[in-house]
């Protein structure tokens, strides 16, 4: 062998022995900071880091991790000592929400981080990709410049030319009180729409930050803001004094590890009215649409086009003092685009468009052959009446044509909930391919799936999942996007567990619960909706969203931030509840200008007396019992044992009083005997153990005899009845109700053309609504059998025990968790059940055989008819047989 060949062989031998070039079986992926992907402006200086792990060779436990944080990415790339934080090789199996403990971070600081892990075998992953995060403009800092706008102009273009000697990393901080789009040197910045997210504008506005480095150039630059008012109107109920859209912005350039402000909004900017104008007041039932005059809109954002417009000096606007904080939820984005399914001509110039599916978002149409100033009217509805006639829901756009050949109408600063569009004053309709609808929602991830042998179940699940996508935009969840557009707490409580099971949406709840904290009044009083520009109906179940959703965000995502931040406010609200507690039971509290009604259940089917006072009182005191129970758990987590014991005592006393006050010994029923009145006491531990079986049997009997085995609950009752059925293994009870095709039921909706769930079981008013979506957890927790362990949140430990109704032969279920995907695929044939289970690295599972079955094989190895087994991560095949 030649000498040089010997050296080559020796080199590669040493290379492999030292580990260089060897492919590691461990991969670290999906890094997140504050549960966001590479956020560049978070709202605090003590972030949390999370990551997921893949292992290519079977099972693995993370034994150690090392996180490095530096102010310069090159420090990490070159393996130099990080200047901000290094954990060193830390013994821990934690990989979710690891708190930063390095050097103090300041407002507008920028940092880079990476992580690697070791397993019990001593194998080490490669370093993860380097991720960037930044701290936004915090309360000890303020965004520079002035709020600017044009008086009495809802949608102005605001323009400024500026010069740069050099271009480095450049961040644009935007504090707009209404919607906006940004253009730099003729190009639109980003792909978000309808930004910012919602906030309670009387107390808080949000700052969005963009990396605009790629849009800038050395020398002359130009920036344009195109604004819309959104909720910032004198008519909405917020304390808005200025009639028009306003924005404050600051452009910073990073040089020598310091930010230098290159541009702010001030009186030197110029403004020009555009052709957009709202047609509604943005109050309930009055959201209207947009009047778009194409003659006043720029064809593009080139300097030549902009110079041809008339410009005037902007006004500096005095805005009342409030908190401006970084937005901590993903932006709205277009998620899907639908092409028109059907076109029907109504008159010689009127057309009915069917998009094939209900949605919330924008309408788009390409028009040809229009004459200048020709007006086209677009009206929107989410359903037709029984005769197939279009329903006026107050959603209307007007387009005034430019008349220059082909032109496109598309919404910009408003949105609609619709399936049908009626177009008037148009002689010739375009081809279907030129008519589009864009589904818009917050850019969270859809992480969970369900499919089974029953097509009806699949249809119900898919309708629920899709409905919640249409309702979750702008960093909150609404009752309906078109009629009220309000973040009701009752609707939120009804769907939160289902929504968090199906989607990775912790940031959405961070934004929404922040709004709930902002709407609290003196003495702990809460409204029924947040943000809260006006009054909204509801009851204690609506107010309890502050507690219930914060707790579920911890349980489902292992995200403790909400219970840590808002525990004092939770206590304050419960102290308000005590002021209206008489002889131990909560009574009706007063209406206020920001809150009315005092409901128990809401929108139950016909024949269910949910307005009966005994039912209202039982349900509302049940809500307080549930809150006491959760507060006990939160206090324990926060290391407040005395307070935990206090809430446990309060719950025990209240539960005893509820049973004494509402239980009928003669027929083993509570209050009116409705499904909700019966299920809630059992779920909360109110029903004594010696009465439980009688009450349970009575609930099943009432459902059969009084309701003909139909679901008989409303907004509040759906998630409560669902959870009761799951915990009591009453899978056939729920399955039978779901299979009903007549009123009331989910298949009744589907058989009547629903692609989204309705406000009323009968289909009145709104057919894109957040009333009955709480059933969504049943598909995952009952049929899939996947349940989170509260003691090990975020699916760190998972209970798996499928419940199999008669007639179902297989089901495939996936839940996305902070550790990765949990999958349970089962198939039943004769008396044999085969389950394939996938558990992500970082989790483990306790699997329990369904009733009347036992384990006989695990990964092809025989076991002795076990009922339960604990498995670690990886893919496992379990065989069970009937006993």
Short mmCIF file of C-alpha atoms in Angstrom, two decimals, residues 225-681:
data_model
loop_
_atom_site.label_atom_id
_atom_site.label_comp_id
_atom_site.label_asym_id
_atom_site.label_seq_id
_atom_site.Cartn_x
_atom_site.Cartn_y
_atom_site.Cartn_z
CA UNK A 225 -48.27 51.88 5.86
CA UNK A 226 -51.73 51.05 4.54
CA UNK A 227 -54.06 51.26 7.53
CA UNK A 228 -57.55 50.14 8.47
CA UNK A 229 -59.36 50.94 11.70
CA UNK A 230 -60.50 47.43 12.67
CA UNK A 231 -61.75 47.65 16.28
CA UNK A 232 -60.28 51.13 16.70
CA UNK A 233 -63.50 53.01 15.99
CA UNK A 234 -65.57 55.54 17.88
CA UNK A 235 -68.55 53.18 17.49
CA UNK A 236 -67.17 49.95 18.97
CA UNK A 237 -67.45 50.76 22.67
CA UNK A 238 -63.76 51.28 23.28
CA UNK A 239 -62.67 54.74 24.42
CA UNK A 240 -61.65 55.92 20.94
CA UNK A 241 -61.46 59.69 20.49
CA UNK A 242 -59.84 59.91 17.05
CA UNK A 243 -61.93 59.25 13.95
CA UNK A 244 -59.47 57.40 11.76
CA UNK A 245 -56.69 54.82 11.71
CA UNK A 246 -53.44 55.43 13.60
CA UNK A 247 -50.04 53.81 13.88
CA UNK A 248 -46.77 54.31 15.73
CA UNK A 249 -43.62 52.67 14.39
CA UNK A 250 -39.88 52.51 14.93
CA UNK A 251 -37.18 51.14 12.61
CA UNK A 252 -34.03 49.89 14.38
CA UNK A 253 -30.77 48.76 12.81
CA UNK A 254 -28.39 46.48 14.71
CA UNK A 255 -24.78 47.68 14.71
CA UNK A 256 -21.97 46.71 17.06
CA UNK A 257 -24.40 44.74 19.23
CA UNK A 258 -26.54 47.83 19.72
CA UNK A 259 -29.76 49.01 18.16
CA UNK A 260 -29.76 52.38 16.46
CA UNK A 261 -33.12 53.91 15.65
CA UNK A 262 -33.14 54.98 12.00
CA UNK A 263 -36.79 56.02 11.60
CA UNK A 264 -39.87 56.77 13.64
CA UNK A 265 -43.38 57.95 12.86
CA UNK A 266 -43.79 61.71 13.32
CA UNK A 267 -45.24 64.82 11.72
CA UNK A 268 -42.85 64.60 8.74
CA UNK A 269 -44.78 61.71 7.23
CA UNK A 270 -47.30 62.26 4.44
CA UNK A 271 -50.73 60.71 4.06
CA UNK A 272 -53.19 59.95 1.29
CA UNK A 273 -56.75 58.54 1.60
CA UNK A 274 -57.22 55.15 -0.07
CA UNK A 275 -60.38 53.68 -1.52
CA UNK A 276 -61.19 51.45 1.47
CA UNK A 277 -63.93 52.34 3.93
CA UNK A 278 -65.91 50.30 6.45
CA UNK A 279 -69.65 50.03 5.98
CA UNK A 280 -70.46 48.83 9.51
CA UNK A 281 -70.14 50.09 13.08
CA UNK A 282 -68.35 46.95 14.32
CA UNK A 283 -71.00 46.38 16.95
CA UNK A 284 -72.93 43.11 17.22
CA UNK A 285 -74.88 42.40 14.03
CA UNK A 286 -73.32 45.49 12.40
CA UNK A 287 -69.89 44.40 11.15
CA UNK A 288 -70.89 45.22 7.60
CA UNK A 289 -68.04 45.04 5.14
CA UNK A 290 -65.91 47.25 2.91
CA UNK A 291 -66.66 49.92 0.34
CA UNK A 292 -63.76 49.78 -2.09
CA UNK A 293 -63.22 52.50 -4.66
CA UNK A 294 -60.59 51.13 -7.02
CA UNK A 295 -60.04 54.60 -8.48
CA UNK A 296 -58.50 55.74 -5.18
CA UNK A 297 -56.30 52.72 -4.60
CA UNK A 298 -52.73 52.48 -5.92
CA UNK A 299 -52.24 49.93 -8.69
CA UNK A 300 -48.88 49.10 -7.09
CA UNK A 301 -46.43 50.60 -4.62
CA UNK A 302 -43.82 51.85 -7.07
CA UNK A 303 -42.45 55.33 -6.52
CA UNK A 304 -43.94 56.51 -9.82
CA UNK A 305 -47.41 55.34 -8.85
CA UNK A 306 -47.18 56.84 -5.38
CA UNK A 307 -45.86 60.16 -6.67
CA UNK A 308 -48.95 60.51 -8.85
CA UNK A 309 -51.20 60.63 -5.77
CA UNK A 310 -52.18 63.65 -3.73
CA UNK A 311 -50.42 63.74 -0.36
CA UNK A 312 -50.97 65.82 2.75
CA UNK A 313 -49.27 66.14 6.11
CA UNK A 314 -50.30 63.59 8.68
CA UNK A 315 -51.80 64.49 12.03
CA UNK A 316 -49.98 63.59 15.24
CA UNK A 317 -52.66 61.91 17.36
CA UNK A 318 -52.91 62.04 21.14
CA UNK A 319 -53.82 58.54 22.33
CA UNK A 320 -54.76 57.92 25.99
CA UNK A 321 -52.04 56.30 28.08
CA UNK A 322 -52.13 52.52 27.96
CA UNK A 323 -49.78 49.54 27.85
CA UNK A 324 -48.21 48.68 24.50
CA UNK A 325 -46.69 45.20 24.66
CA UNK A 326 -45.27 42.70 22.16
CA UNK A 327 -47.79 40.39 20.51
CA UNK A 328 -47.23 36.86 21.83
CA UNK A 329 -49.39 34.92 19.39
CA UNK A 330 -48.83 33.97 15.78
CA UNK A 331 -50.29 36.29 13.14
CA UNK A 332 -53.35 35.61 11.03
CA UNK A 333 -52.54 34.02 7.70
CA UNK A 334 -54.44 32.63 4.74
CA UNK A 335 -54.63 28.90 5.47
CA UNK A 336 -56.67 27.52 2.59
CA UNK A 337 -58.16 28.81 -0.65
CA UNK A 338 -61.40 27.44 -2.08
CA UNK A 339 -62.61 27.78 -5.67
CA UNK A 340 -66.32 28.40 -6.31
CA UNK A 341 -68.28 25.14 -6.37
CA UNK A 342 -71.45 26.37 -8.04
CA UNK A 343 -72.85 29.49 -9.72
CA UNK A 344 -76.58 30.13 -10.04
CA UNK A 345 -78.09 33.01 -11.98
CA UNK A 346 -80.92 34.72 -10.10
CA UNK A 347 -81.65 37.63 -12.48
CA UNK A 348 -79.96 39.09 -15.53
CA UNK A 349 -77.41 40.82 -13.24
CA UNK A 350 -77.62 38.87 -9.96
CA UNK A 351 -75.71 35.69 -9.15
CA UNK A 352 -75.53 33.28 -6.25
CA UNK A 353 -72.11 31.74 -5.60
CA UNK A 354 -71.71 28.60 -3.50
CA UNK A 355 -68.15 28.17 -2.24
CA UNK A 356 -68.97 24.61 -1.16
CA UNK A 357 -67.94 25.12 2.45
CA UNK A 358 -68.53 27.66 5.18
CA UNK A 359 -65.51 29.67 6.22
CA UNK A 360 -64.26 32.85 7.84
CA UNK A 361 -62.04 34.99 5.71
CA UNK A 362 -61.86 36.89 2.46
CA UNK A 363 -63.67 36.80 -0.86
CA UNK A 364 -61.81 37.34 -4.13
CA UNK A 365 -63.08 37.70 -7.70
CA UNK A 366 -61.47 38.70 -10.99
CA UNK A 367 -63.73 40.99 -13.01
CA UNK A 368 -63.52 41.95 -16.66
CA UNK A 369 -65.30 44.46 -18.86
CA UNK A 370 -66.46 46.84 -16.14
CA UNK A 371 -66.94 50.52 -16.85
CA UNK A 372 -65.47 53.27 -14.68
CA UNK A 373 -67.44 53.88 -11.45
CA UNK A 374 -69.62 50.80 -12.00
CA UNK A 375 -70.72 49.51 -8.60
CA UNK A 376 -70.78 45.78 -7.85
CA UNK A 377 -72.42 44.60 -4.61
CA UNK A 378 -71.33 41.45 -2.74
CA UNK A 379 -73.49 40.06 0.07
CA UNK A 380 -72.49 37.13 2.28
CA UNK A 381 -74.32 34.46 4.23
CA UNK A 382 -73.33 31.21 5.90
CA UNK A 383 -76.55 29.42 4.84
CA UNK A 384 -79.72 29.63 2.73
CA UNK A 385 -83.29 29.36 3.99
CA UNK A 386 -85.37 26.21 3.53
CA UNK A 387 -86.48 27.38 0.08
CA UNK A 388 -82.90 28.01 -0.98
CA UNK A 389 -83.19 31.79 -0.76
CA UNK A 390 -80.26 33.99 0.26
CA UNK A 391 -80.38 35.33 3.82
CA UNK A 392 -79.37 38.92 4.59
CA UNK A 393 -76.93 38.81 7.52
CA UNK A 394 -75.74 42.40 7.21
CA UNK A 395 -72.47 41.42 5.52
CA UNK A 396 -71.97 43.50 2.39
CA UNK A 397 -69.09 44.82 0.28
CA UNK A 398 -69.34 47.42 -2.47
CA UNK A 399 -66.77 47.57 -5.24
CA UNK A 400 -66.48 50.68 -7.41
CA UNK A 401 -64.66 49.72 -10.58
CA UNK A 402 -61.78 51.49 -12.23
CA UNK A 403 -62.82 50.13 -15.61
CA UNK A 404 -59.37 49.41 -17.02
CA UNK A 405 -59.81 45.84 -18.22
CA UNK A 406 -59.14 43.05 -15.76
CA UNK A 407 -59.41 44.04 -12.09
CA UNK A 408 -59.58 42.09 -8.84
CA UNK A 409 -61.71 42.64 -5.77
CA UNK A 410 -60.41 41.12 -2.55
CA UNK A 411 -61.09 42.03 1.06
CA UNK A 412 -58.32 43.72 3.00
CA UNK A 413 -59.37 45.19 6.37
CA UNK A 414 -62.51 43.23 7.19
CA UNK A 415 -63.58 39.61 6.88
CA UNK A 416 -66.76 37.60 6.48
CA UNK A 417 -68.23 34.29 7.61
CA UNK A 418 -69.90 32.76 4.60
CA UNK A 419 -70.54 29.92 2.22
CA UNK A 420 -72.77 31.85 -0.15
CA UNK A 421 -72.12 35.13 -1.94
CA UNK A 422 -74.82 37.06 -3.78
CA UNK A 423 -73.37 39.33 -6.44
CA UNK A 424 -75.55 42.13 -7.78
CA UNK A 425 -75.24 44.61 -10.66
CA UNK A 426 -72.96 42.34 -12.68
CA UNK A 427 -74.04 41.32 -16.19
CA UNK A 428 -71.38 38.67 -16.84
CA UNK A 429 -70.09 36.32 -14.16
CA UNK A 430 -66.47 35.09 -14.36
CA UNK A 431 -65.43 31.44 -14.54
CA UNK A 432 -65.41 29.48 -11.30
CA UNK A 433 -61.60 29.46 -11.24
CA UNK A 434 -61.63 33.26 -10.94
CA UNK A 435 -63.86 33.20 -7.84
CA UNK A 436 -62.07 32.32 -4.61
CA UNK A 437 -62.57 32.30 -0.86
CA UNK A 438 -59.63 32.42 1.54
CA UNK A 439 -59.86 30.78 4.96
CA UNK A 440 -58.02 32.91 7.51
CA UNK A 441 -57.04 32.03 11.05
CA UNK A 442 -54.22 32.42 13.55
CA UNK A 443 -51.21 30.51 12.28
CA UNK A 444 -51.29 27.72 14.88
CA UNK A 445 -50.53 24.12 13.91
CA UNK A 446 -53.17 21.45 13.35
CA UNK A 447 -51.54 18.54 15.14
CA UNK A 448 -54.18 15.87 15.79
CA UNK A 449 -56.13 13.47 13.59
CA UNK A 450 -58.97 10.97 13.95
CA UNK A 451 -60.39 8.37 11.59
CA UNK A 452 -62.50 5.31 12.23
CA UNK A 453 -64.57 2.61 10.56
CA UNK A 454 -67.70 4.76 11.11
CA UNK A 455 -68.10 7.42 8.41
CA UNK A 456 -70.61 9.29 10.58
CA UNK A 457 -68.11 9.68 13.41
CA UNK A 458 -65.46 10.83 10.96
CA UNK A 459 -67.82 13.46 9.56
CA UNK A 460 -68.72 14.78 13.01
CA UNK A 461 -65.09 14.94 14.07
CA UNK A 462 -64.02 16.71 10.89
CA UNK A 463 -66.84 19.24 11.21
CA UNK A 464 -65.87 20.02 14.81
CA UNK A 465 -62.19 20.37 13.97
CA UNK A 466 -62.80 22.56 10.94
CA UNK A 467 -65.32 24.73 12.81
CA UNK A 468 -62.79 25.58 15.48
CA UNK A 469 -60.33 26.66 12.79
CA UNK A 470 -62.89 29.12 11.42
CA UNK A 471 -63.46 30.57 14.90
CA UNK A 472 -59.85 31.01 16.02
CA UNK A 473 -58.30 34.11 14.57
CA UNK A 474 -56.64 37.29 15.78
CA UNK A 475 -55.35 35.54 18.91
CA UNK A 476 -58.69 34.57 20.41
CA UNK A 477 -61.75 32.40 19.77
CA UNK A 478 -65.10 33.92 18.91
CA UNK A 479 -68.68 32.77 19.27
CA UNK A 480 -69.23 33.51 15.57
CA UNK A 481 -67.11 35.59 13.19
CA UNK A 482 -69.90 37.53 11.49
CA UNK A 483 -72.72 38.37 13.91
CA UNK A 484 -70.96 39.12 17.20
CA UNK A 485 -67.25 38.38 16.70
CA UNK A 486 -66.88 38.23 20.49
CA UNK A 487 -64.50 36.23 22.69
CA UNK A 488 -67.15 34.81 25.03
CA UNK A 489 -65.74 32.92 28.00
CA UNK A 490 -68.58 30.40 28.02
CA UNK A 491 -68.01 29.49 24.40
CA UNK A 492 -64.29 29.34 25.17
CA UNK A 493 -64.74 27.03 28.15
CA UNK A 494 -67.04 24.83 26.10
CA UNK A 495 -64.39 24.19 23.46
CA UNK A 496 -60.98 24.79 25.09
CA UNK A 497 -60.18 21.17 25.92
CA UNK A 498 -61.21 19.99 22.47
CA UNK A 499 -59.36 22.84 20.78
CA UNK A 500 -56.17 22.27 22.77
CA UNK A 501 -56.36 18.55 22.04
CA UNK A 502 -56.53 19.18 18.30
CA UNK A 503 -54.19 22.14 17.87
CA UNK A 504 -50.85 23.46 19.11
CA UNK A 505 -52.27 26.75 20.31
CA UNK A 506 -50.69 27.72 23.61
CA UNK A 507 -49.78 31.21 22.27
CA UNK A 508 -53.41 31.89 21.35
CA UNK A 509 -54.41 31.34 24.97
CA UNK A 510 -51.55 33.52 26.18
CA UNK A 511 -53.00 36.38 24.18
CA UNK A 512 -56.63 35.69 25.03
CA UNK A 513 -56.14 35.16 28.78
CA UNK A 514 -54.07 38.36 28.84
CA UNK A 515 -57.16 40.12 27.49
CA UNK A 516 -59.24 38.55 30.27
CA UNK A 517 -56.85 39.90 32.87
CA UNK A 518 -57.06 43.33 31.23
CA UNK A 519 -60.87 43.46 31.40
CA UNK A 520 -61.11 42.78 35.14
CA UNK A 521 -62.78 45.66 36.97
CA UNK A 522 -62.26 46.96 40.47
CA UNK A 523 -63.09 44.41 43.13
CA UNK A 524 -62.49 41.43 40.85
CA UNK A 525 -65.61 41.76 38.72
CA UNK A 526 -65.32 40.16 35.30
CA UNK A 527 -67.39 40.57 32.14
CA UNK A 528 -68.54 37.61 30.06
CA UNK A 529 -66.38 38.40 27.06
CA UNK A 530 -62.81 39.54 26.40
CA UNK A 531 -61.75 41.84 24.90
CA UNK A 532 -64.74 43.74 26.24
CA UNK A 533 -65.76 46.82 24.23
CA UNK A 534 -69.42 46.43 25.27
CA UNK A 535 -71.82 44.29 27.28
CA UNK A 536 -72.20 40.57 26.66
CA UNK A 537 -74.55 37.97 28.09
CA UNK A 538 -73.46 34.95 30.11
CA UNK A 539 -72.95 33.88 33.69
CA UNK A 540 -70.32 32.51 36.11
CA UNK A 541 -69.33 29.79 33.63
CA UNK A 542 -68.32 32.58 31.25
CA UNK A 543 -66.25 34.45 33.85
CA UNK A 544 -64.54 31.26 35.02
CA UNK A 545 -62.65 31.14 31.71
CA UNK A 546 -59.80 32.96 33.46
CA UNK A 547 -59.32 29.96 35.75
CA UNK A 548 -60.42 27.00 33.64
CA UNK A 549 -58.55 27.86 30.43
CA UNK A 550 -55.35 28.78 32.28
CA UNK A 551 -55.40 25.42 34.03
CA UNK A 552 -56.05 23.47 30.82
CA UNK A 553 -53.21 25.34 29.10
CA UNK A 554 -50.93 24.02 31.81
CA UNK A 555 -52.34 20.49 31.64
CA UNK A 556 -52.35 20.14 27.86
CA UNK A 557 -49.14 22.01 27.02
CA UNK A 558 -47.11 21.89 30.25
CA UNK A 559 -47.14 25.68 30.01
CA UNK A 560 -47.30 27.14 33.54
CA UNK A 561 -47.09 30.82 32.60
CA UNK A 562 -50.82 31.60 32.82
CA UNK A 563 -51.41 30.04 36.22
CA UNK A 564 -48.28 31.79 37.50
CA UNK A 565 -49.17 35.22 36.11
CA UNK A 566 -52.87 35.32 36.80
CA UNK A 567 -53.35 33.37 40.03
CA UNK A 568 -53.76 36.63 42.02
CA UNK A 569 -56.52 37.74 39.63
CA UNK A 570 -58.22 34.36 39.90
CA UNK A 571 -58.31 34.83 43.65
CA UNK A 572 -59.68 38.33 43.19
CA UNK A 573 -62.55 37.10 41.03
CA UNK A 574 -63.44 34.41 43.59
CA UNK A 575 -63.51 37.09 46.28
CA UNK A 576 -66.03 38.94 44.09
CA UNK A 577 -68.08 35.73 43.91
CA UNK A 578 -68.11 35.54 47.71
CA UNK A 579 -69.78 38.97 47.90
CA UNK A 580 -72.82 37.49 46.15
CA UNK A 581 -72.83 34.21 48.06
CA UNK A 582 -75.80 33.89 50.42
CA UNK A 583 -75.98 31.08 52.97
CA UNK A 584 -73.14 29.36 51.18
CA UNK A 585 -74.60 29.45 47.64
CA UNK A 586 -73.90 31.93 44.87
CA UNK A 587 -76.88 34.08 43.93
CA UNK A 588 -77.45 36.34 40.93
CA UNK A 589 -75.04 39.24 40.80
CA UNK A 590 -76.01 42.61 39.31
CA UNK A 591 -75.90 43.47 35.63
CA UNK A 592 -73.40 46.16 34.68
CA UNK A 593 -72.72 48.24 31.58
CA UNK A 594 -70.15 45.60 30.56
CA UNK A 595 -72.05 42.43 31.57
CA UNK A 596 -75.62 41.15 31.60
CA UNK A 597 -77.67 37.96 32.08
CA UNK A 598 -77.01 35.18 34.58
CA UNK A 599 -77.23 31.90 32.70
CA UNK A 600 -76.81 28.28 33.60
CA UNK A 601 -76.80 26.27 30.39
CA UNK A 602 -77.38 28.08 27.10
CA UNK A 603 -79.06 27.04 23.86
CA UNK A 604 -80.11 23.58 24.96
CA UNK A 605 -82.58 21.79 22.65
CA UNK A 606 -86.30 22.46 22.73
CA UNK A 607 -87.96 20.85 25.73
CA UNK A 608 -84.99 21.23 28.08
CA UNK A 609 -85.77 23.76 30.80
CA UNK A 610 -82.28 25.22 31.12
CA UNK A 611 -83.79 28.55 32.24
CA UNK A 612 -85.32 26.97 35.33
CA UNK A 613 -83.96 28.75 38.39
CA UNK A 614 -83.02 25.55 40.18
CA UNK A 615 -80.96 24.44 37.18
CA UNK A 616 -79.30 27.86 36.89
CA UNK A 617 -78.39 27.85 40.58
CA UNK A 618 -77.11 24.26 40.49
CA UNK A 619 -74.95 24.85 37.42
CA UNK A 620 -73.49 28.14 38.65
CA UNK A 621 -72.60 26.78 42.06
CA UNK A 622 -71.16 23.76 40.31
CA UNK A 623 -68.93 26.14 38.36
CA UNK A 624 -67.65 27.63 41.61
CA UNK A 625 -67.02 24.14 42.99
CA UNK A 626 -65.00 23.30 39.89
CA UNK A 627 -63.02 26.53 40.27
CA UNK A 628 -62.28 25.77 43.93
CA UNK A 629 -60.97 22.36 42.91
CA UNK A 630 -58.69 23.82 40.26
CA UNK A 631 -57.49 26.59 42.57
CA UNK A 632 -56.45 23.93 45.07
CA UNK A 633 -54.30 22.30 42.39
CA UNK A 634 -52.83 25.61 41.25
CA UNK A 635 -51.99 26.67 44.81
CA UNK A 636 -50.16 23.38 45.36
CA UNK A 637 -48.14 23.88 42.19
CA UNK A 638 -47.27 27.41 43.27
CA UNK A 639 -46.15 26.10 46.67
CA UNK A 640 -48.98 27.70 48.60
CA UNK A 641 -50.16 24.80 50.82
CA UNK A 642 -52.24 26.94 53.16
CA UNK A 643 -54.23 28.39 50.28
CA UNK A 644 -54.54 24.95 48.69
CA UNK A 645 -56.08 23.59 51.89
CA UNK A 646 -58.43 26.57 52.07
CA UNK A 647 -59.77 25.92 48.55
CA UNK A 648 -60.12 22.20 49.30
CA UNK A 649 -62.20 23.05 52.37
CA UNK A 650 -64.33 25.52 50.41
CA UNK A 651 -65.02 22.91 47.75
CA UNK A 652 -65.96 20.25 50.31
CA UNK A 653 -68.39 22.58 52.10
CA UNK A 654 -69.94 23.80 48.86
CA UNK A 655 -70.31 20.30 47.43
CA UNK A 656 -72.18 19.15 50.53
CA UNK A 657 -74.47 22.17 50.36
CA UNK A 658 -75.18 21.70 46.64
CA UNK A 659 -76.19 18.09 47.24
CA UNK A 660 -78.43 19.03 50.15
CA UNK A 661 -80.07 21.87 48.22
CA UNK A 662 -80.67 20.31 44.81
CA UNK A 663 -80.88 16.53 45.26
CA UNK A 664 -84.26 14.81 45.27
CA UNK A 665 -84.04 11.65 47.35
CA UNK A 666 -87.28 10.29 45.92
CA UNK A 667 -86.14 9.95 42.31
CA UNK A 668 -82.34 10.27 42.64
CA UNK A 669 -82.15 13.41 40.51
CA UNK A 670 -80.73 16.90 40.77
CA UNK A 671 -82.67 20.12 40.03
CA UNK A 672 -84.65 19.59 36.78
CA UNK A 673 -83.16 16.18 36.06
CA UNK A 674 -81.62 17.42 32.82
CA UNK A 675 -78.52 15.72 31.46
CA UNK A 676 -76.42 18.64 32.67
CA UNK A 677 -78.06 18.80 36.11
CA UNK A 678 -77.39 15.08 36.57
CA UNK A 679 -73.90 14.78 35.07
CA UNK A 680 -72.27 17.85 36.64
CA UNK A 681 -72.70 16.79 40.30
#
